[in-house]
């Protein structure tokens, strides 16, 4: 059995490896070769924590296991990340525990890879302006990864807490991209690609602010009750997601589904585009929206690659069971 720490994951998994792992598993999900098991998420009534499991099996990639973890709001005061997770991988042939893999860094890179896969497959090739709504922990990973998908010339950004924007601006500077903090309406009017990655519970981006041809990746809404964009925008867009069942229940489409503005059949798994079974964007004027809800199979995919590379490079701790 291998133990692969967060630090080792950082050393062995780069953005390209995460992108490929996530793209492959989305394709496998759409072919029916991989499926997620029902998610468990509970308020445990202690330390204000939310705790749960995301699990699944990818027959094509041979990943079986679960991500265990959640949200501990008091961690910041202890110098720790609020989100904590660990991935457990099992041998699909024997059921034996194969690896324990730190999940904090992997969660961020697999979430960034998810929006990047959507940009690679759905955004207009001539997209020049990237709009960032959100400037927290995930946003920096999102920006680095998105910047590799198109020849962006500028980043425009808005955040609920403006004091968090300079840190995101620093990432843009490192990437050689001009960075401008703007109001949301201006962001919608300028951006060709928009990523929303906040913990909002209300519409932040309105239908009328978005240009024709925009691709928007909604990445923050991963729980019932959360919301980042106007349901009218969801209804106006061609819709894609990682997993339809999650999208309609806890993802960004939940509100438009509840009002009847959108039906389950209007939403296409991004894997169908990856596999060539759906054309994806069909015109330069179409608004495409990717609802990235975050599935356990993404975690298993990147953790499997991390465990393999760590073992090959002698960086994994080996423990006899
Ligand atoms: P964070 O705490 O570092 O940042 C939170 C962000 O949300 C900041 O930009 C903050 O300003 C903003 N925010 C807080 N309250 C807000 C409000 N009322 N209205 C608008 N914006 C508000 O968190 P993070 O790790 O960057 O995560 C951001 C979001 O992404 C969370 O909602 C998290 O659950 C979600 N997430 C999704 C996935 C996925 O796979 N889809 C994976 C990881 C995290």
mmCIF file of C-alpha atoms and ligand atoms in Angstrom:
data_model
loop_
_atom_site.group_PDB
_atom_site.id
_atom_site.type_symbol
_atom_site.label_atom_id
_atom_site.label_comp_id
_atom_site.label_asym_id
_atom_site.label_seq_id
_atom_site.Cartn_x
_atom_site.Cartn_y
_atom_site.Cartn_z
ATOM 1 C CA UNK A 1 0.000 0.000 0.000
ATOM 2 C CA UNK A 2 1.291 3.436 -0.930
ATOM 3 C CA UNK A 3 1.091 6.687 1.011
ATOM 4 C CA UNK A 4 1.336 9.758 -1.209
ATOM 5 C CA UNK A 5 1.337 13.094 0.619
ATOM 6 C CA UNK A 6 -0.040 16.410 -0.626
ATOM 7 C CA UNK A 7 3.562 17.608 -1.085
ATOM 8 C CA UNK A 8 4.410 14.595 -3.250
ATOM 9 C CA UNK A 9 1.231 15.158 -5.296
ATOM 10 C CA UNK A 10 2.442 18.716 -5.985
ATOM 11 C CA UNK A 11 5.776 17.323 -7.187
ATOM 12 C CA UNK A 12 4.364 14.664 -9.521
ATOM 13 C CA UNK A 13 1.059 16.076 -10.892
ATOM 14 C CA UNK A 14 1.174 19.110 -13.131
ATOM 15 C CA UNK A 15 -1.713 20.845 -14.873
ATOM 16 C CA UNK A 16 -1.237 18.851 -18.079
ATOM 17 C CA UNK A 17 -1.410 15.502 -16.244
ATOM 18 C CA UNK A 18 -4.542 16.630 -14.370
ATOM 19 C CA UNK A 19 -6.166 17.842 -17.606
ATOM 20 C CA UNK A 20 -5.577 14.503 -19.361
ATOM 21 C CA UNK A 21 -6.795 12.457 -16.379
ATOM 22 C CA UNK A 22 -9.999 14.526 -16.056
ATOM 23 C CA UNK A 23 -10.675 14.590 -19.809
ATOM 24 C CA UNK A 24 -10.288 10.792 -19.959
ATOM 25 C CA UNK A 25 -12.604 10.155 -17.025
ATOM 26 C CA UNK A 26 -15.312 12.501 -18.375
ATOM 27 C CA UNK A 27 -15.119 10.528 -21.636
ATOM 28 C CA UNK A 28 -15.375 7.225 -19.739
ATOM 29 C CA UNK A 29 -18.404 8.511 -17.778
ATOM 30 C CA UNK A 30 -20.241 9.437 -20.991
ATOM 31 C CA UNK A 31 -19.485 5.988 -22.504
ATOM 32 C CA UNK A 32 -20.889 4.308 -19.386
ATOM 33 C CA UNK A 33 -17.460 2.884 -18.450
ATOM 34 C CA UNK A 34 -17.262 4.898 -15.236
ATOM 35 C CA UNK A 35 -19.872 5.887 -12.707
ATOM 36 C CA UNK A 36 -20.111 7.820 -9.458
ATOM 37 C CA UNK A 37 -21.802 6.359 -6.395
ATOM 38 C CA UNK A 38 -24.284 8.464 -4.401
ATOM 39 C CA UNK A 39 -22.585 11.293 -2.501
ATOM 40 C CA UNK A 40 -22.759 11.452 1.286
ATOM 41 C CA UNK A 41 -22.392 14.867 2.927
ATOM 42 C CA UNK A 42 -23.400 15.547 6.513
ATOM 43 C CA UNK A 43 -23.193 18.358 9.040
ATOM 44 C CA UNK A 44 -21.609 16.335 11.851
ATOM 45 C CA UNK A 45 -22.726 18.641 14.674
ATOM 46 C CA UNK A 46 -19.140 19.200 15.809
ATOM 47 C CA UNK A 47 -16.668 22.005 14.988
ATOM 48 C CA UNK A 48 -19.275 23.318 12.486
ATOM 49 C CA UNK A 49 -17.855 20.738 10.093
ATOM 50 C CA UNK A 50 -19.383 19.313 6.941
ATOM 51 C CA UNK A 51 -18.036 15.830 6.254
ATOM 52 C CA UNK A 52 -18.687 13.246 3.575
ATOM 53 C CA UNK A 53 -17.616 10.853 0.831
ATOM 54 C CA UNK A 54 -17.503 10.973 -2.949
ATOM 55 C CA UNK A 55 -16.828 7.612 -4.547
ATOM 56 C CA UNK A 56 -16.998 5.737 -7.812
ATOM 57 C CA UNK A 57 -15.466 3.223 -10.202
ATOM 58 C CA UNK A 58 -13.810 3.789 -13.564
ATOM 59 C CA UNK A 59 -13.610 0.450 -15.382
ATOM 60 C CA UNK A 60 -11.569 1.948 -18.229
ATOM 61 C CA UNK A 61 -9.026 3.714 -15.985
ATOM 62 C CA UNK A 62 -9.211 0.954 -13.297
ATOM 63 C CA UNK A 63 -9.755 3.470 -10.471
ATOM 64 C CA UNK A 64 -11.904 2.376 -7.559
ATOM 65 C CA UNK A 65 -12.139 4.328 -4.337
ATOM 66 C CA UNK A 66 -13.382 7.371 -2.537
ATOM 67 C CA UNK A 67 -12.521 10.868 -1.459
ATOM 68 C CA UNK A 68 -13.286 11.500 2.180
ATOM 69 C CA UNK A 69 -13.312 14.942 3.650
ATOM 70 C CA UNK A 70 -15.172 18.181 4.010
ATOM 71 C CA UNK A 71 -15.111 21.686 5.359
ATOM 72 C CA UNK A 72 -13.843 22.791 8.788
ATOM 73 C CA UNK A 73 -14.470 26.553 9.043
ATOM 74 C CA UNK A 74 -12.267 26.973 12.138
ATOM 75 C CA UNK A 75 -9.140 25.619 10.455
ATOM 76 C CA UNK A 76 -7.831 28.982 9.240
ATOM 77 C CA UNK A 77 -7.186 30.024 12.850
ATOM 78 C CA UNK A 78 -5.084 26.866 13.235
ATOM 79 C CA UNK A 79 -3.040 27.682 10.120
ATOM 80 C CA UNK A 80 -4.759 24.894 8.171
ATOM 81 C CA UNK A 81 -6.862 24.854 4.989
ATOM 82 C CA UNK A 82 -10.624 24.859 5.693
ATOM 83 C CA UNK A 83 -11.249 22.191 3.031
ATOM 84 C CA UNK A 84 -9.602 18.893 4.004
ATOM 85 C CA UNK A 85 -9.637 15.707 1.970
ATOM 86 C CA UNK A 86 -7.923 12.363 1.533
ATOM 87 C CA UNK A 87 -8.343 9.920 -1.327
ATOM 88 C CA UNK A 88 -8.439 6.142 -0.747
ATOM 89 C CA UNK A 89 -7.703 3.929 -3.779
ATOM 90 C CA UNK A 90 -8.501 0.203 -3.863
ATOM 91 C CA UNK A 91 -7.271 -2.527 -6.210
ATOM 92 C CA UNK A 92 -10.360 -3.237 -8.384
ATOM 93 C CA UNK A 93 -9.246 -6.869 -8.831
ATOM 94 C CA UNK A 94 -8.905 -7.720 -5.128
ATOM 95 C CA UNK A 95 -10.526 -4.940 -3.092
ATOM 96 C CA UNK A 96 -7.269 -4.395 -1.187
ATOM 97 C CA UNK A 97 -6.328 -0.874 -0.163
ATOM 98 C CA UNK A 98 -3.824 0.321 -2.791
ATOM 99 C CA UNK A 99 -3.053 3.905 -1.805
ATOM 100 C CA UNK A 100 -3.790 6.779 0.572
ATOM 101 C CA UNK A 101 -3.362 10.030 -1.313
ATOM 102 C CA UNK A 102 -3.524 13.588 0.030
ATOM 103 C CA UNK A 103 -6.515 15.287 -1.570
ATOM 104 C CA UNK A 104 -6.160 19.030 -0.912
ATOM 105 C CA UNK A 105 -3.874 19.986 -3.812
ATOM 106 C CA UNK A 106 -5.477 17.383 -6.086
ATOM 107 C CA UNK A 107 -8.960 18.863 -5.465
ATOM 108 C CA UNK A 108 -7.758 22.241 -6.706
ATOM 109 C CA UNK A 109 -5.955 20.930 -9.803
ATOM 110 C CA UNK A 110 -8.761 18.552 -10.779
ATOM 111 C CA UNK A 111 -11.341 21.358 -10.428
ATOM 112 C CA UNK A 112 -9.194 23.667 -12.559
ATOM 113 C CA UNK A 113 -8.732 20.850 -15.077
ATOM 114 C CA UNK A 114 -12.520 20.455 -15.274
ATOM 115 C CA UNK A 115 -13.214 24.060 -16.348
ATOM 116 C CA UNK A 116 -10.164 23.885 -18.634
ATOM 117 C CA UNK A 117 -11.499 20.789 -20.378
ATOM 118 C CA UNK A 118 -14.728 22.721 -20.971
ATOM 119 C CA UNK A 119 -12.824 25.737 -22.336
ATOM 120 C CA UNK A 120 -10.712 23.511 -24.597
ATOM 121 C CA UNK A 121 -13.815 21.865 -26.078
ATOM 122 C CA UNK A 122 -16.416 24.667 -26.004
ATOM 123 C CA UNK A 123 -14.888 28.172 -26.005
ATOM 124 C CA UNK A 124 -14.430 30.079 -29.266
ATOM 125 C CA UNK A 125 -10.896 29.583 -30.599
ATOM 126 C CA UNK A 126 -10.465 33.373 -30.891
ATOM 127 C CA UNK A 127 -11.344 34.074 -27.218
ATOM 128 C CA UNK A 128 -9.154 36.959 -26.014
ATOM 129 C CA UNK A 129 -10.533 38.141 -22.659
ATOM 130 C CA UNK A 130 -10.855 35.879 -19.615
ATOM 131 C CA UNK A 131 -13.308 36.960 -16.898
ATOM 132 C CA UNK A 132 -12.801 35.688 -13.354
ATOM 133 C CA UNK A 133 -15.700 35.893 -10.877
ATOM 134 C CA UNK A 134 -14.151 34.878 -7.560
ATOM 135 C CA UNK A 135 -10.661 35.292 -6.133
ATOM 136 C CA UNK A 136 -10.355 32.641 -3.429
ATOM 137 C CA UNK A 137 -8.140 29.564 -3.116
ATOM 138 C CA UNK A 138 -9.547 27.770 -6.181
ATOM 139 C CA UNK A 139 -9.553 30.881 -8.398
ATOM 140 C CA UNK A 140 -5.761 30.988 -8.621
ATOM 141 C CA UNK A 141 -5.630 27.378 -9.866
ATOM 142 C CA UNK A 142 -8.513 28.100 -12.250
ATOM 143 C CA UNK A 143 -6.723 31.105 -13.739
ATOM 144 C CA UNK A 144 -3.402 29.303 -14.267
ATOM 145 C CA UNK A 145 -5.082 26.394 -15.998
ATOM 146 C CA UNK A 146 -7.524 28.438 -18.130
ATOM 147 C CA UNK A 147 -4.690 30.663 -19.356
ATOM 148 C CA UNK A 148 -3.187 27.609 -21.090
ATOM 149 C CA UNK A 149 -6.335 26.874 -23.129
ATOM 150 C CA UNK A 150 -6.582 29.983 -25.343
ATOM 151 C CA UNK A 151 -4.354 32.917 -26.362
ATOM 152 C CA UNK A 152 -5.872 35.271 -23.815
ATOM 153 C CA UNK A 153 -4.664 38.884 -23.948
ATOM 154 C CA UNK A 154 -6.285 40.169 -20.743
ATOM 155 C CA UNK A 155 -7.971 39.119 -17.484
ATOM 156 C CA UNK A 156 -10.902 41.060 -16.036
ATOM 157 C CA UNK A 157 -11.992 40.097 -12.524
ATOM 158 C CA UNK A 158 -14.590 40.774 -9.862
ATOM 159 C CA UNK A 159 -14.802 39.483 -6.308
ATOM 160 C CA UNK A 160 -17.314 39.880 -3.480
ATOM 161 C CA UNK A 161 -14.373 40.672 -1.185
ATOM 162 C CA UNK A 162 -12.327 43.164 -3.250
ATOM 163 C CA UNK A 163 -9.311 42.830 -0.923
ATOM 164 C CA UNK A 164 -8.745 39.307 -2.316
ATOM 165 C CA UNK A 165 -8.281 40.539 -5.898
ATOM 166 C CA UNK A 166 -4.615 41.651 -5.724
ATOM 167 C CA UNK A 167 -3.493 38.060 -5.015
ATOM 168 C CA UNK A 168 -5.289 36.914 -8.176
ATOM 169 C CA UNK A 169 -3.780 39.856 -10.050
ATOM 170 C CA UNK A 170 -0.343 38.622 -9.014
ATOM 171 C CA UNK A 171 -1.026 35.266 -10.672
ATOM 172 C CA UNK A 172 -2.096 37.057 -13.872
ATOM 173 C CA UNK A 173 1.105 39.130 -13.709
ATOM 174 C CA UNK A 174 3.178 35.935 -13.380
ATOM 175 C CA UNK A 175 1.410 34.638 -16.479
ATOM 176 C CA UNK A 176 2.187 37.863 -18.350
ATOM 177 C CA UNK A 177 -1.485 38.851 -18.612
ATOM 178 C CA UNK A 178 -2.779 42.384 -17.957
ATOM 179 C CA UNK A 179 -5.273 42.292 -15.073
ATOM 180 C CA UNK A 180 -8.141 44.691 -14.385
ATOM 181 C CA UNK A 181 -10.586 44.679 -11.462
ATOM 182 C CA UNK A 182 -14.002 45.626 -12.891
ATOM 183 C CA UNK A 183 -17.699 45.659 -12.018
ATOM 184 C CA UNK A 184 -19.691 42.548 -12.967
ATOM 185 C CA UNK A 185 -21.612 44.150 -15.840
ATOM 186 C CA UNK A 186 -18.376 45.312 -17.461
ATOM 187 C CA UNK A 187 -16.890 41.849 -16.959
ATOM 188 C CA UNK A 188 -19.836 40.319 -18.824
ATOM 189 C CA UNK A 189 -19.509 42.858 -21.633
ATOM 190 C CA UNK A 190 -15.784 42.212 -22.163
ATOM 191 C CA UNK A 191 -15.127 38.561 -21.411
ATOM 192 C CA UNK A 192 -15.132 35.814 -24.063
ATOM 193 C CA UNK A 193 -14.675 33.148 -21.388
ATOM 194 C CA UNK A 194 -15.957 33.499 -17.810
ATOM 195 C CA UNK A 195 -15.174 31.294 -14.819
ATOM 196 C CA UNK A 196 -17.319 31.639 -11.695
ATOM 197 C CA UNK A 197 -15.719 30.102 -8.594
ATOM 198 C CA UNK A 198 -17.352 31.520 -5.468
ATOM 199 C CA UNK A 199 -19.466 30.314 -2.561
ATOM 200 C CA UNK A 200 -22.369 32.584 -3.582
ATOM 201 C CA UNK A 201 -26.023 31.760 -2.948
ATOM 202 C CA UNK A 202 -27.430 34.314 -5.452
ATOM 203 C CA UNK A 203 -27.047 35.234 -9.107
ATOM 204 C CA UNK A 204 -23.825 37.152 -9.628
ATOM 205 C CA UNK A 205 -23.905 37.309 -13.440
ATOM 206 C CA UNK A 206 -27.083 38.351 -15.275
ATOM 207 C CA UNK A 207 -28.288 37.172 -18.676
ATOM 208 C CA UNK A 208 -28.279 40.648 -20.254
ATOM 209 C CA UNK A 209 -24.642 41.309 -19.355
ATOM 210 C CA UNK A 210 -23.238 38.348 -21.315
ATOM 211 C CA UNK A 211 -22.014 38.738 -24.916
ATOM 212 C CA UNK A 212 -23.114 36.316 -27.649
ATOM 213 C CA UNK A 213 -20.498 33.609 -28.124
ATOM 214 C CA UNK A 214 -19.338 33.598 -24.491
ATOM 215 C CA UNK A 215 -18.333 30.373 -22.780
ATOM 216 C CA UNK A 216 -19.047 30.351 -19.058
ATOM 217 C CA UNK A 217 -17.784 27.688 -16.659
ATOM 218 C CA UNK A 218 -19.779 27.720 -13.397
ATOM 219 C CA UNK A 219 -17.535 25.977 -10.883
ATOM 220 C CA UNK A 220 -18.591 27.206 -7.428
ATOM 221 C CA UNK A 221 -22.072 25.697 -7.121
ATOM 222 C CA UNK A 222 -21.608 22.221 -5.670
ATOM 223 C CA UNK A 223 -24.358 22.133 -3.034
ATOM 224 C CA UNK A 224 -28.124 22.537 -2.922
ATOM 225 C CA UNK A 225 -29.011 26.217 -2.472
ATOM 226 C CA UNK A 226 -25.808 27.652 -3.936
ATOM 227 C CA UNK A 227 -26.064 29.784 -7.087
ATOM 228 C CA UNK A 228 -23.718 31.924 -9.197
ATOM 229 C CA UNK A 229 -25.628 32.943 -12.331
ATOM 230 C CA UNK A 230 -29.053 34.157 -13.430
ATOM 231 C CA UNK A 231 -31.369 31.201 -14.248
ATOM 232 C CA UNK A 232 -32.311 33.171 -17.414
ATOM 233 C CA UNK A 233 -28.662 32.846 -18.488
ATOM 234 C CA UNK A 234 -28.792 29.106 -17.833
ATOM 235 C CA UNK A 235 -31.980 28.903 -19.918
ATOM 236 C CA UNK A 236 -30.404 30.911 -22.782
ATOM 237 C CA UNK A 237 -27.218 28.825 -22.963
ATOM 238 C CA UNK A 238 -26.372 25.480 -24.519
ATOM 239 C CA UNK A 239 -25.746 23.423 -21.396
ATOM 240 C CA UNK A 240 -22.954 20.977 -20.591
ATOM 241 C CA UNK A 241 -21.913 19.386 -17.320
ATOM 242 C CA UNK A 242 -19.645 16.779 -15.781
ATOM 243 C CA UNK A 243 -22.610 14.698 -14.527
ATOM 244 C CA UNK A 244 -26.254 15.464 -15.305
ATOM 245 C CA UNK A 245 -27.622 13.938 -12.064
ATOM 246 C CA UNK A 246 -25.412 16.229 -9.949
ATOM 247 C CA UNK A 247 -26.007 19.259 -12.148
ATOM 248 C CA UNK A 248 -29.785 19.173 -11.705
ATOM 249 C CA UNK A 249 -29.721 18.379 -7.983
ATOM 250 C CA UNK A 250 -26.811 20.396 -6.554
ATOM 251 C CA UNK A 251 -25.165 22.173 -9.488
ATOM 252 C CA UNK A 252 -25.806 25.482 -11.221
ATOM 253 C CA UNK A 253 -28.759 24.211 -13.272
ATOM 254 C CA UNK A 254 -30.740 23.257 -10.098
ATOM 255 C CA UNK A 255 -32.609 26.605 -10.050
ATOM 256 C CA UNK A 256 -33.580 26.662 -13.752
ATOM 257 C CA UNK A 257 -34.629 23.004 -13.413
ATOM 258 C CA UNK A 258 -36.780 23.823 -10.363
ATOM 259 C CA UNK A 259 -38.565 26.649 -12.207
ATOM 260 C CA UNK A 260 -39.091 24.465 -15.292
ATOM 261 C CA UNK A 261 -37.051 26.800 -17.543
ATOM 262 C CA UNK A 262 -34.657 23.942 -18.297
ATOM 263 C CA UNK A 263 -35.233 20.196 -18.569
ATOM 264 C CA UNK A 264 -32.804 17.421 -17.728
ATOM 265 C CA UNK A 265 -32.649 16.463 -21.424
ATOM 266 C CA UNK A 266 -31.311 19.946 -22.286
ATOM 267 C CA UNK A 267 -28.028 19.170 -20.501
ATOM 268 C CA UNK A 268 -25.228 17.256 -22.244
ATOM 269 C CA UNK A 269 -22.387 15.473 -20.440
ATOM 270 C CA UNK A 270 -19.120 17.093 -21.589
ATOM 271 C CA UNK A 271 -17.826 13.540 -22.133
ATOM 272 C CA UNK A 272 -20.148 13.236 -25.145
ATOM 273 C CA UNK A 273 -18.307 16.178 -26.744
ATOM 274 C CA UNK A 274 -14.922 14.679 -25.795
ATOM 275 C CA UNK A 275 -15.959 11.344 -27.355
ATOM 276 C CA UNK A 276 -17.150 13.050 -30.569
ATOM 277 C CA UNK A 277 -20.785 12.079 -29.960
ATOM 278 C CA UNK A 278 -21.992 15.697 -29.600
ATOM 279 C CA UNK A 279 -20.767 18.633 -31.700
ATOM 280 C CA UNK A 280 -20.369 20.969 -28.688
ATOM 281 C CA UNK A 281 -20.484 24.624 -29.824
ATOM 282 C CA UNK A 282 -22.218 24.930 -33.198
ATOM 283 C CA UNK A 283 -21.998 28.701 -33.834
ATOM 284 C CA UNK A 284 -19.832 31.690 -32.968
ATOM 285 C CA UNK A 285 -22.838 33.420 -31.357
ATOM 286 C CA UNK A 286 -23.946 30.577 -29.109
ATOM 287 C CA UNK A 287 -23.519 30.970 -25.343
ATOM 288 C CA UNK A 288 -22.152 27.727 -23.901
ATOM 289 C CA UNK A 289 -22.361 27.021 -20.164
ATOM 290 C CA UNK A 290 -20.455 24.267 -18.384
ATOM 291 C CA UNK A 291 -21.770 23.304 -14.954
ATOM 292 C CA UNK A 292 -18.748 21.814 -13.181
ATOM 293 C CA UNK A 293 -20.233 20.215 -10.089
ATOM 294 C CA UNK A 294 -17.182 18.152 -9.105
ATOM 295 C CA UNK A 295 -17.436 14.369 -9.122
ATOM 296 C CA UNK A 296 -15.554 11.740 -7.129
ATOM 297 C CA UNK A 297 -14.245 10.115 -10.305
ATOM 298 C CA UNK A 298 -12.196 13.251 -11.022
ATOM 299 C CA UNK A 299 -10.464 12.795 -7.666
ATOM 300 C CA UNK A 300 -9.863 9.101 -8.258
ATOM 301 C CA UNK A 301 -8.484 9.845 -11.743
ATOM 302 C CA UNK A 302 -5.859 12.351 -10.596
ATOM 303 C CA UNK A 303 -5.046 10.332 -7.450
ATOM 304 C CA UNK A 304 -4.427 7.192 -9.531
ATOM 305 C CA UNK A 305 -1.994 9.078 -11.747
ATOM 306 C CA UNK A 306 -0.327 10.641 -8.687
ATOM 307 C CA UNK A 307 0.101 7.223 -7.014
ATOM 308 C CA UNK A 308 1.545 5.684 -10.192
ATOM 309 C CA UNK A 309 4.011 8.534 -10.802
ATOM 310 C CA UNK A 310 5.016 8.727 -7.117
ATOM 311 C CA UNK A 311 5.764 4.999 -7.105
ATOM 312 C CA UNK A 312 7.734 5.192 -10.378
ATOM 313 C CA UNK A 313 9.764 8.129 -9.069
ATOM 314 C CA UNK A 314 10.418 6.537 -5.651
ATOM 315 C CA UNK A 315 8.461 9.292 -3.896
ATOM 316 C CA UNK A 316 5.691 7.155 -2.384
ATOM 317 C CA UNK A 317 5.963 5.651 1.086
ATOM 318 C CA UNK A 318 5.371 1.897 0.859
ATOM 319 C CA UNK A 319 3.591 0.214 3.806
ATOM 320 C CA UNK A 320 2.966 -3.525 4.195
ATOM 321 C CA UNK A 321 -0.681 -4.197 5.098
HETATM 322 P P1 LIG B 1 -12.476 30.328 -0.697
HETATM 323 O O1 LIG B 1 -13.081 30.373 0.660
HETATM 324 O O2 LIG B 1 -10.995 30.383 -0.833
HETATM 325 O O3 LIG B 1 -13.084 31.516 -1.590
HETATM 326 C C1 LIG B 1 -14.450 31.806 -1.584
HETATM 327 C C2 LIG B 1 -14.774 32.746 -2.718
HETATM 328 O O4 LIG B 1 -16.175 33.034 -2.699
HETATM 329 C C3 LIG B 1 -14.067 34.083 -2.611
HETATM 330 O O5 LIG B 1 -13.863 34.586 -3.909
HETATM 331 C C4 LIG B 1 -15.102 34.916 -1.850
HETATM 332 O O6 LIG B 1 -14.916 36.307 -2.017
HETATM 333 C C5 LIG B 1 -16.363 34.450 -2.521
HETATM 334 N N1 LIG B 1 -17.572 34.679 -1.734
HETATM 335 C C6 LIG B 1 -17.771 34.414 -0.418
HETATM 336 N N2 LIG B 1 -19.035 34.756 -0.074
HETATM 337 C C7 LIG B 1 -19.620 35.251 -1.182
HETATM 338 C C8 LIG B 1 -20.917 35.785 -1.473
HETATM 339 N N3 LIG B 1 -21.858 35.846 -0.527
HETATM 340 N N4 LIG B 1 -21.177 36.190 -2.734
HETATM 341 C C9 LIG B 1 -20.230 36.116 -3.697
HETATM 342 N N5 LIG B 1 -18.987 35.616 -3.493
HETATM 343 C C10 LIG B 1 -18.701 35.201 -2.245
HETATM 344 O O7 LIG B 1 -13.071 29.025 -1.373
HETATM 345 P P2 LIG B 1 -12.514 28.211 -2.623
HETATM 346 O O8 LIG B 1 -11.753 27.035 -2.140
HETATM 347 O O9 LIG B 1 -11.891 29.130 -3.589
HETATM 348 O O10 LIG B 1 -13.885 27.631 -3.221
HETATM 349 C C11 LIG B 1 -14.771 28.461 -3.924
HETATM 350 C C12 LIG B 1 -16.044 27.685 -4.218
HETATM 351 O O11 LIG B 1 -15.770 26.589 -5.070
HETATM 352 C C13 LIG B 1 -16.723 27.085 -2.990
HETATM 353 O O12 LIG B 1 -18.106 27.309 -3.103
HETATM 354 C C14 LIG B 1 -16.408 25.602 -3.093
HETATM 355 O O13 LIG B 1 -17.390 24.801 -2.469
HETATM 356 C C15 LIG B 1 -16.407 25.419 -4.584
HETATM 357 N N6 LIG B 1 -15.657 24.258 -5.084
HETATM 358 C C16 LIG B 1 -16.170 23.583 -6.137
HETATM 359 C C17 LIG B 1 -15.512 22.497 -6.665
HETATM 360 C C18 LIG B 1 -16.065 21.762 -7.860
HETATM 361 O O14 LIG B 1 -15.553 20.708 -8.213
HETATM 362 N N7 LIG B 1 -17.059 22.292 -8.518
HETATM 363 C C19 LIG B 1 -14.293 22.078 -6.095
HETATM 364 C C20 LIG B 1 -13.759 22.825 -5.029
HETATM 365 C C21 LIG B 1 -14.452 23.923 -4.527
#
